[in-house]
Structure formats: structure tokens, C-alpha cells
PDB file of C-alpha atoms in Angstrom:
ATOM      1  CA  MET A   1     -19.321 -12.516 -53.897  1.00 62.00           C
ATOM      2  CA  LYS A   2     -21.985 -12.755 -51.050  1.00 72.00           C
ATOM      3  CA  VAL A   3     -22.879  -9.203 -49.404  1.00 73.00           C
ATOM      4  CA  PRO A   4     -22.180  -9.557 -45.605  1.00 91.00           C
ATOM      5  CA  ASP A   5     -25.069 -10.620 -43.251  1.00 96.00           C
ATOM      6  CA  LEU A   6     -23.629  -7.378 -41.107  1.00 98.00           C
ATOM      7  CA  ILE A   7     -24.690  -3.882 -42.222  1.00 98.00           C
ATOM      8  CA  LEU A   8     -23.168  -0.797 -39.998  1.00 98.00           C
ATOM      9  CA  TYR A   9     -24.686   2.449 -40.296  1.00 98.00           C
ATOM     10  CA  THR A  10     -22.242   4.980 -38.990  1.00 98.00           C
ATOM     11  CA  ASP A  11     -20.310   7.932 -38.984  1.00 98.00           C
ATOM     12  CA  SER A  12     -16.841   9.295 -37.792  1.00 97.00           C
ATOM     13  CA  SER A  13     -17.794   9.995 -34.277  1.00 95.00           C
ATOM     14  CA  PRO A  14     -16.557   8.434 -30.981  1.00 96.00           C
ATOM     15  CA  ASN A  15     -19.482   6.350 -30.765  1.00 97.00           C
ATOM     16  CA  GLY A  16     -19.250   5.159 -34.398  1.00 98.00           C
ATOM     17  CA  PHE A  17     -15.293   4.412 -34.184  1.00 98.00           C
ATOM     18  CA  LYS A  18     -16.067   2.001 -30.953  1.00 98.00           C
ATOM     19  CA  ILE A  19     -17.901  -0.484 -33.603  1.00 98.00           C
ATOM     20  CA  THR A  20     -15.758  -0.089 -36.505  1.00 98.00           C
ATOM     21  CA  VAL A  21     -12.801  -0.845 -34.241  1.00 98.00           C
ATOM     22  CA  ALA A  22     -14.577  -3.917 -33.051  1.00 98.00           C
ATOM     23  CA  LEU A  23     -15.538  -5.376 -36.274  1.00 98.00           C
ATOM     24  CA  GLU A  24     -11.630  -4.627 -37.389  1.00 98.00           C
ATOM     25  CA  GLU A  25     -10.656  -6.552 -34.221  1.00 98.00           C
ATOM     26  CA  LEU A  26     -12.886  -9.196 -34.601  1.00 98.00           C
ATOM     27  CA  GLY A  27     -12.159  -9.811 -38.479  1.00 98.00           C
ATOM     28  CA  LEU A  28     -15.961  -9.702 -39.429  1.00 97.00           C
ATOM     29  CA  PRO A  29     -17.150  -8.906 -43.110  1.00 97.00           C
ATOM     30  CA  TYR A  30     -19.585  -6.172 -43.256  1.00 98.00           C
ATOM     31  CA  LEU A  31     -21.222  -3.482 -45.275  1.00 98.00           C
ATOM     32  CA  LEU A  32     -20.226   0.150 -44.481  1.00 98.00           C
ATOM     33  CA  ARG A  33     -23.319   2.793 -44.954  1.00 98.00           C
ATOM     34  CA  HIS A  34     -22.098   6.209 -44.313  1.00 98.00           C
ATOM     35  CA  VAL A  35     -24.823   8.422 -42.520  1.00 98.00           C
ATOM     36  CA  ARG A  36     -23.587  11.949 -42.839  1.00 97.00           C
ATOM     37  CA  ILE A  37     -24.580  13.641 -39.450  1.00 96.00           C
ATOM     38  CA  GLU A  38     -23.107  17.131 -41.251  1.00 94.00           C
ATOM     39  CA  LYS A  39     -26.369  16.634 -43.749  1.00 97.00           C
ATOM     40  CA  GLY A  40     -28.679  15.638 -41.236  1.00 97.00           C
ATOM     41  CA  GLU A  41     -29.172  12.026 -42.956  1.00 97.00           C
ATOM     42  CA  GLN A  42     -29.664  10.702 -39.627  1.00 97.00           C
ATOM     43  CA  ARG A  43     -32.890  12.270 -39.330  1.00 97.00           C
ATOM     44  CA  GLN A  44     -34.569  10.860 -42.620  1.00 97.00           C
ATOM     45  CA  PRO A  45     -37.353   8.269 -41.904  1.00 98.00           C
ATOM     46  CA  GLU A  46     -35.596   5.125 -43.613  1.00 97.00           C
ATOM     47  CA  PHE A  47     -32.631   5.659 -40.578  1.00 98.00           C
ATOM     48  CA  LEU A  48     -35.008   6.348 -38.164  1.00 98.00           C
ATOM     49  CA  ARG A  49     -36.697   3.146 -38.978  1.00 98.00           C
ATOM     50  CA  LEU A  50     -33.515   1.459 -37.911  1.00 98.00           C
ATOM     51  CA  ASN A  51     -33.106   3.886 -34.446  1.00 98.00           C
ATOM     52  CA  PRO A  52     -36.326   6.118 -33.469  1.00 98.00           C
ATOM     53  CA  HIS A  53     -33.829   7.910 -31.756  1.00 98.00           C
ATOM     54  CA  GLY A  54     -31.922   9.175 -35.056  1.00 98.00           C
ATOM     55  CA  ARG A  55     -28.260   8.427 -33.764  1.00 97.00           C
ATOM     56  CA  ILE A  56     -25.146   6.297 -35.146  1.00 98.00           C
ATOM     57  CA  PRO A  57     -24.407   3.531 -34.972  1.00 98.00           C
ATOM     58  CA  VAL A  58     -26.602   0.822 -35.757  1.00 98.00           C
ATOM     59  CA  LEU A  59     -26.325  -2.850 -36.629  1.00 98.00           C
ATOM     60  CA  VAL A  60     -28.488  -4.554 -38.806  1.00 98.00           C
ATOM     61  CA  ASP A  61     -27.475  -8.861 -38.746  1.00 98.00           C
ATOM     62  CA  GLU A  62     -29.871  -9.990 -41.667  1.00 97.00           C
ATOM     63  CA  ASP A  63     -28.450 -13.471 -40.506  1.00 96.00           C
ATOM     64  CA  THR A  64     -30.428 -13.126 -37.516  1.00 97.00           C
ATOM     65  CA  GLY A  65     -33.217 -10.146 -38.128  1.00 97.00           C
ATOM     66  CA  VAL A  66     -31.410  -8.443 -35.226  1.00 98.00           C
ATOM     67  CA  VAL A  67     -31.499  -4.532 -35.301  1.00 98.00           C
ATOM     68  CA  VAL A  68     -28.990  -3.039 -32.594  1.00 98.00           C
ATOM     69  CA  PHE A  69     -28.413   0.747 -31.498  1.00 98.00           C
ATOM     70  CA  GLU A  70     -26.539   2.269 -28.543  1.00 98.00           C
ATOM     71  CA  SER A  71     -22.745   1.252 -28.840  1.00 98.00           C
ATOM     72  CA  ALA A  72     -22.586  -0.221 -25.877  1.00 98.00           C
ATOM     73  CA  ALA A  73     -25.666  -2.703 -26.817  1.00 98.00           C
ATOM     74  CA  ILE A  74     -23.593  -3.382 -30.149  1.00 98.00           C
ATOM     75  CA  LEU A  75     -20.652  -4.031 -28.469  1.00 98.00           C
ATOM     76  CA  LEU A  76     -22.450  -6.897 -26.249  1.00 98.00           C
ATOM     77  CA  TYR A  77     -23.862  -8.096 -29.414  1.00 98.00           C
ATOM     78  CA  LEU A  78     -20.832  -8.612 -31.451  1.00 98.00           C
ATOM     79  CA  ALA A  79     -18.840 -10.117 -28.270  1.00 98.00           C
ATOM     80  CA  GLU A  80     -22.203 -12.590 -28.230  1.00 97.00           C
ATOM     81  CA  LYS A  81     -22.476 -13.607 -31.593  1.00 97.00           C
ATOM     82  CA  THR A  82     -18.824 -14.188 -31.894  1.00 98.00           C
ATOM     83  CA  GLN A  83     -17.996 -15.517 -28.180  1.00 97.00           C
ATOM     84  CA  ARG A  84     -14.617 -13.119 -28.363  1.00 98.00           C
ATOM     85  CA  LEU A  85     -14.212  -9.884 -26.937  1.00 98.00           C
ATOM     86  CA  LEU A  86     -15.707 -10.416 -23.352  1.00 98.00           C
ATOM     87  CA  PRO A  87     -13.959 -12.993 -21.061  1.00 96.00           C
ATOM     88  CA  THR A  88     -14.748 -16.218 -19.990  1.00 95.00           C
ATOM     89  CA  GLU A  89     -14.190 -16.191 -16.344  1.00 96.00           C
ATOM     90  CA  PRO A  90     -16.742 -14.564 -14.195  1.00 97.00           C
ATOM     91  CA  GLN A  91     -14.691 -12.243 -12.491  1.00 96.00           C
ATOM     92  CA  GLN A  92     -12.584 -10.544 -15.706  1.00 96.00           C
ATOM     93  CA  ARG A  93     -16.316 -11.012 -17.433  1.00 97.00           C
ATOM     94  CA  TRP A  94     -17.872  -8.715 -14.922  1.00 98.00           C
ATOM     95  CA  ALA A  95     -15.207  -6.444 -14.638  1.00 98.00           C
ATOM     96  CA  ALA A  96     -15.767  -6.063 -18.510  1.00 98.00           C
ATOM     97  CA  ILE A  97     -19.271  -5.317 -18.511  1.00 98.00           C
ATOM     98  CA  THR A  98     -18.760  -3.028 -15.211  1.00 98.00           C
ATOM     99  CA  TRP A  99     -16.005  -0.753 -17.195  1.00 98.00           C
ATOM    100  CA  LEU A 100     -18.453  -0.998 -20.579  1.00 98.00           C
ATOM    101  CA  MET A 101     -20.848   0.578 -18.383  1.00 98.00           C
ATOM    102  CA  PHE A 102     -18.934   3.197 -17.052  1.00 98.00           C
ATOM    103  CA  HIS A 103     -18.265   4.038 -20.246  1.00 98.00           C
ATOM    104  CA  ALA A 104     -21.895   4.315 -21.480  1.00 98.00           C
ATOM    105  CA  SER A 105     -22.826   6.102 -17.985  1.00 97.00           C
ATOM    106  CA  SER A 106     -19.586   8.733 -17.173  1.00 98.00           C
ATOM    107  CA  THR A 107     -16.596   8.739 -19.354  1.00 97.00           C
ATOM    108  CA  GLY A 108     -18.641   8.856 -22.766  1.00 97.00           C
ATOM    109  CA  PRO A 109     -21.451  11.383 -21.739  1.00 97.00           C
ATOM    110  CA  ILE A 110     -19.329  13.241 -19.560  1.00 97.00           C
ATOM    111  CA  LEU A 111     -16.672  13.966 -22.600  1.00 97.00           C
ATOM    112  CA  GLY A 112     -19.462  14.516 -25.135  1.00 95.00           C
ATOM    113  CA  GLN A 113     -20.944  17.404 -22.577  1.00 95.00           C
ATOM    114  CA  ARG A 114     -17.643  19.220 -22.281  1.00 94.00           C
ATOM    115  CA  VAL A 115     -17.122  18.904 -26.293  1.00 94.00           C
ATOM    116  CA  HIS A 116     -20.324  20.470 -26.353  1.00 92.00           C
ATOM    117  CA  TYR A 117     -19.910  23.558 -24.026  1.00 92.00           C
ATOM    118  CA  GLU A 118     -16.144  23.809 -24.143  1.00 89.00           C
ATOM    119  CA  ILE A 119     -15.484  23.926 -27.657  1.00 88.00           C
ATOM    120  CA  PHE A 120     -19.147  24.148 -29.479  1.00 87.00           C
ATOM    121  CA  ASP A 121     -21.313  26.484 -27.273  1.00 86.00           C
ATOM    122  CA  LYS A 122     -19.323  30.025 -27.023  1.00 76.00           C
ATOM    123  CA  GLN A 123     -22.081  31.446 -25.501  1.00 81.00           C
ATOM    124  CA  SER A 124     -22.438  28.916 -22.316  1.00 77.00           C
ATOM    125  CA  ASP A 125     -21.466  29.527 -18.922  1.00 87.00           C
ATOM    126  CA  PRO A 126     -18.146  29.631 -18.032  1.00 88.00           C
ATOM    127  CA  ALA A 127     -19.240  27.755 -14.881  1.00 92.00           C
ATOM    128  CA  VAL A 128     -20.517  24.694 -16.720  1.00 92.00           C
ATOM    129  CA  ALA A 129     -17.672  24.385 -19.091  1.00 88.00           C
ATOM    130  CA  ARG A 130     -15.712  24.544 -15.084  1.00 92.00           C
ATOM    131  CA  ARG A 131     -17.657  21.891 -14.194  1.00 95.00           C
ATOM    132  CA  PHE A 132     -17.591  19.293 -17.093  1.00 95.00           C
ATOM    133  CA  ARG A 133     -13.936  19.616 -17.353  1.00 95.00           C
ATOM    134  CA  THR A 134     -13.836  18.705 -13.529  1.00 97.00           C
ATOM    135  CA  LEU A 135     -15.986  15.890 -14.100  1.00 98.00           C
ATOM    136  CA  THR A 136     -13.473  14.880 -16.742  1.00 97.00           C
ATOM    137  CA  GLU A 137     -10.518  14.765 -14.728  1.00 97.00           C
ATOM    138  CA  GLN A 138     -12.643  12.459 -12.292  1.00 98.00           C
ATOM    139  CA  ALA A 139     -13.502   9.730 -14.669  1.00 98.00           C
ATOM    140  CA  PHE A 140      -9.624  10.131 -16.211  1.00 98.00           C
ATOM    141  CA  ALA A 141      -8.478   9.617 -12.817  1.00 98.00           C
ATOM    142  CA  THR A 142     -10.894   6.720 -12.378  1.00 98.00           C
ATOM    143  CA  LEU A 143      -9.666   5.030 -15.487  1.00 98.00           C
ATOM    144  CA  ASP A 144      -5.833   5.656 -14.385  1.00 98.00           C
ATOM    145  CA  ASN A 145      -6.277   3.990 -10.907  1.00 98.00           C
ATOM    146  CA  GLN A 146      -7.964   0.655 -12.910  1.00 98.00           C
ATOM    147  CA  LEU A 147      -5.138   0.863 -15.341  1.00 98.00           C
ATOM    148  CA  LYS A 148      -2.278   1.031 -12.451  1.00 98.00           C
ATOM    149  CA  ASP A 149      -2.467  -2.525 -11.591  1.00 97.00           C
ATOM    150  CA  ASN A 150      -4.161  -3.735 -15.180  1.00 98.00           C
ATOM    151  CA  TYR A 151      -3.075  -3.897 -18.643  1.00 98.00           C
ATOM    152  CA  TRP A 152      -6.553  -3.789 -19.713  1.00 98.00           C
ATOM    153  CA  LEU A 153      -9.476  -2.452 -18.077  1.00 98.00           C
ATOM    154  CA  ALA A 154     -10.917  -5.686 -17.166  1.00 97.00           C
ATOM    155  CA  GLY A 155      -7.214  -6.877 -16.308  1.00 97.00           C
ATOM    156  CA  ASN A 156      -5.349  -9.073 -18.772  1.00 95.00           C
ATOM    157  CA  THR A 157      -7.525  -9.769 -21.261  1.00 96.00           C
ATOM    158  CA  PHE A 158      -8.226  -7.457 -24.228  1.00 98.00           C
ATOM    159  CA  SER A 159     -12.276  -6.577 -24.584  1.00 98.00           C
ATOM    160  CA  ILE A 160     -15.097  -4.510 -25.378  1.00 98.00           C
ATOM    161  CA  ALA A 161     -14.841  -2.220 -22.252  1.00 98.00           C
ATOM    162  CA  ASP A 162     -11.354  -1.032 -23.992  1.00 98.00           C
ATOM    163  CA  ILE A 163     -12.648  -0.283 -27.080  1.00 98.00           C
ATOM    164  CA  ALA A 164     -15.603   2.002 -26.070  1.00 98.00           C
ATOM    165  CA  THR A 165     -13.398   3.392 -23.908  1.00 98.00           C
ATOM    166  CA  PHE A 166     -11.185   3.930 -26.484  1.00 98.00           C
ATOM    167  CA  GLY A 167     -13.523   5.571 -28.911  1.00 97.00           C
ATOM    168  CA  TRP A 168     -13.821   8.660 -26.655  1.00 97.00           C
ATOM    169  CA  MET A 169     -10.378   8.891 -25.391  1.00 98.00           C
ATOM    170  CA  HIS A 170      -8.944   8.988 -29.140  1.00 97.00           C
ATOM    171  CA  ILE A 171     -11.250  12.090 -29.522  1.00 96.00           C
ATOM    172  CA  ALA A 172     -10.181  13.615 -26.022  1.00 96.00           C
ATOM    173  CA  HIS A 173      -6.472  13.268 -27.503  1.00 96.00           C
ATOM    174  CA  LEU A 174      -7.634  14.355 -30.765  1.00 95.00           C
ATOM    175  CA  ILE A 175      -9.010  17.801 -29.411  1.00 93.00           C
ATOM    176  CA  ALA A 176      -6.152  18.143 -26.888  1.00 93.00           C
ATOM    177  CA  PHE A 177      -8.227  17.268 -23.820  1.00 96.00           C
ATOM    178  CA  ASP A 178      -4.591  16.921 -21.987  1.00 95.00           C
ATOM    179  CA  PHE A 179      -4.594  13.577 -19.752  1.00 97.00           C
ATOM    180  CA  SER A 180      -1.012  13.047 -20.281  1.00 97.00           C
ATOM    181  CA  GLN A 181      -0.366  13.657 -16.181  1.00 98.00           C
ATOM    182  CA  PHE A 182      -2.534  10.124 -15.790  1.00 98.00           C
ATOM    183  CA  SER A 183       0.665   7.911 -16.711  1.00 98.00           C
ATOM    184  CA  HIS A 184      -1.304   4.936 -16.638  1.00 98.00           C
ATOM    185  CA  LEU A 185      -4.187   6.121 -18.616  1.00 98.00           C
ATOM    186  CA  SER A 186      -1.906   7.245 -21.187  1.00 98.00           C
ATOM    187  CA  ALA A 187       0.141   4.206 -21.359  1.00 98.00           C
ATOM    188  CA  TRP A 188      -2.990   1.986 -22.345  1.00 98.00           C
ATOM    189  CA  HIS A 189      -4.023   4.870 -24.866  1.00 98.00           C
ATOM    190  CA  GLN A 190      -0.612   4.544 -26.713  1.00 98.00           C
ATOM    191  CA  ARG A 191      -1.080   0.716 -26.405  1.00 98.00           C
ATOM    192  CA  MET A 192      -4.314   0.947 -27.618  1.00 98.00           C
ATOM    193  CA  ALA A 193      -3.446   3.126 -30.810  1.00 98.00           C
ATOM    194  CA  GLU A 194      -0.762   0.727 -31.706  1.00 98.00           C
ATOM    195  CA  ARG A 195      -3.206  -1.767 -32.487  1.00 98.00           C
ATOM    196  CA  PRO A 196      -3.569  -2.552 -36.434  1.00 98.00           C
ATOM    197  CA  ALA A 197      -7.484  -2.824 -35.994  1.00 98.00           C
ATOM    198  CA  VAL A 198      -7.855   0.321 -33.718  1.00 98.00           C
ATOM    199  CA  GLN A 199      -5.866   2.067 -36.682  1.00 98.00           C
ATOM    200  CA  ARG A 200      -8.328   0.997 -39.584  1.00 98.00           C
ATOM    201  CA  GLY A 201     -11.260   1.484 -37.551  1.00 98.00           C
ATOM    202  CA  ILE A 202     -10.542   5.097 -36.666  1.00 98.00           C
ATOM    203  CA  SER A 203     -10.226   5.780 -40.460  1.00 98.00           C
ATOM    204  CA  LEU A 204     -13.983   4.597 -40.991  1.00 97.00           C
ATOM    205  CA  PRO A 205     -15.916   6.026 -42.814  1.00 97.00           C
ATOM    206  CA  HIS A 206     -12.975   8.849 -42.859  1.00 94.00           C
ATOM    207  CA  PRO A 207     -10.671   9.836 -39.695  1.00 95.00           C
ATOM    208  CA  ALA A 208     -11.795  12.481 -37.679  1.00 92.00           C
ATOM    209  CA  THR A 209      -9.969  15.619 -37.576  1.00 77.00           C
ATOM    210  CA  GLY A 210     -11.349  17.779 -34.609  1.00 63.00           C
ATOM    211  CA  PRO A 211     -13.875  20.335 -33.709  1.00 54.00           C
TER     212      PRO A 211
END
């Protein structure tokens, strides 16, 4: 059997799940290399040669020789490679890219900091935790407003923007960051969670269990 050209270096994390979900949605064969963050494997020299910042995920395409890190960049690479998961009509295409960037610059970093200060850093200033809780609520409200009149984030077409955003919303739901009051966001989250490829993707390398 031919070894797949795509090699994904990842772990069970919001950023990692974005790419396993995308690959499962696309039905692309790939080889999964489990980088165990809890063992510090992302700081090993062989991994740092792929991503000098020492973070997952990393995608290696042996067919093209391309190495891509940063989850948003990997999603764009896969969409371009397959001509899928990114609308071709300009308005929806740029809506998808815009919401992909919103996830990369706002939703993901804000939720990541809230996880750190509210769950892991028990010595943190309570005011800092409150600030990131407020910023989280603002991001949820922004997403909820976009989904009020749109089935998917970019309109009526499922895209990499939805996959990227779900990576972090899945973890938010798992660790009980309540967003149930945002009805449109909650309905979108349920639609995402019911997709078979999403269910497969969030089980790889293994399901997240929370802090």
C-alpha cells in the first residue's frame, strides 16, 4: 500500500482538531504522527526543524515538498490543494477568509488565554480572568450575530471558517464555558458536532478530556 503524501504532526488540542476534521471532511489519506505535548515532544530537534516555534499542528506534503504550520495556514493550504471547503463566489469566499482570520486573531487567542487564567493558573489576578471572560462573551456574541442570518459562517456554504471555529468551540463546550444563551451559535455548534467527519476528527489522535 502506498504511504500517503500528507503527514500530519498533531496532538489532541483545539488547533490539532481543526486539521484532523478538515482532512476527514476532505476524505484525504494522511499519515498521523502523534506529537505528545505532555512529554515535550514538540521541543525535540526533529520537530523544531518542521516548526521552529515548537507547536502543533504541522502538515508535510511530500508530493509538493511543502511544510506548513499554523492551523489557519494549513486549512488554507488544504482548501487550495483540493479546491474545496472555500467558496469560489467572491463574496462568500472572502467571508470565509475573514471569519477564518477572526478565529485566528480573536476567538482562538481569547479562549486560549481564558483557559490558561481561569483553569490552569490558579494564582492569577482575578481581574485578568474576568477580562478574558468578558472578551470571550464578546467573541461569542459576534459569532452569534453572524450566524443569526447565516447557516454557516460564510453564508450557505460550509467552509474552513466553520472548521477552524469549531476547534475552539468544541473545547469551550467540553470544559463548560457556557455559551447556551447564544442560540444561533449553539445551534451551529450542534450542526457541526453532528457531522460524521467532525466526530472522527475530534477523536484523533485521541479525544480531549478537558484540563
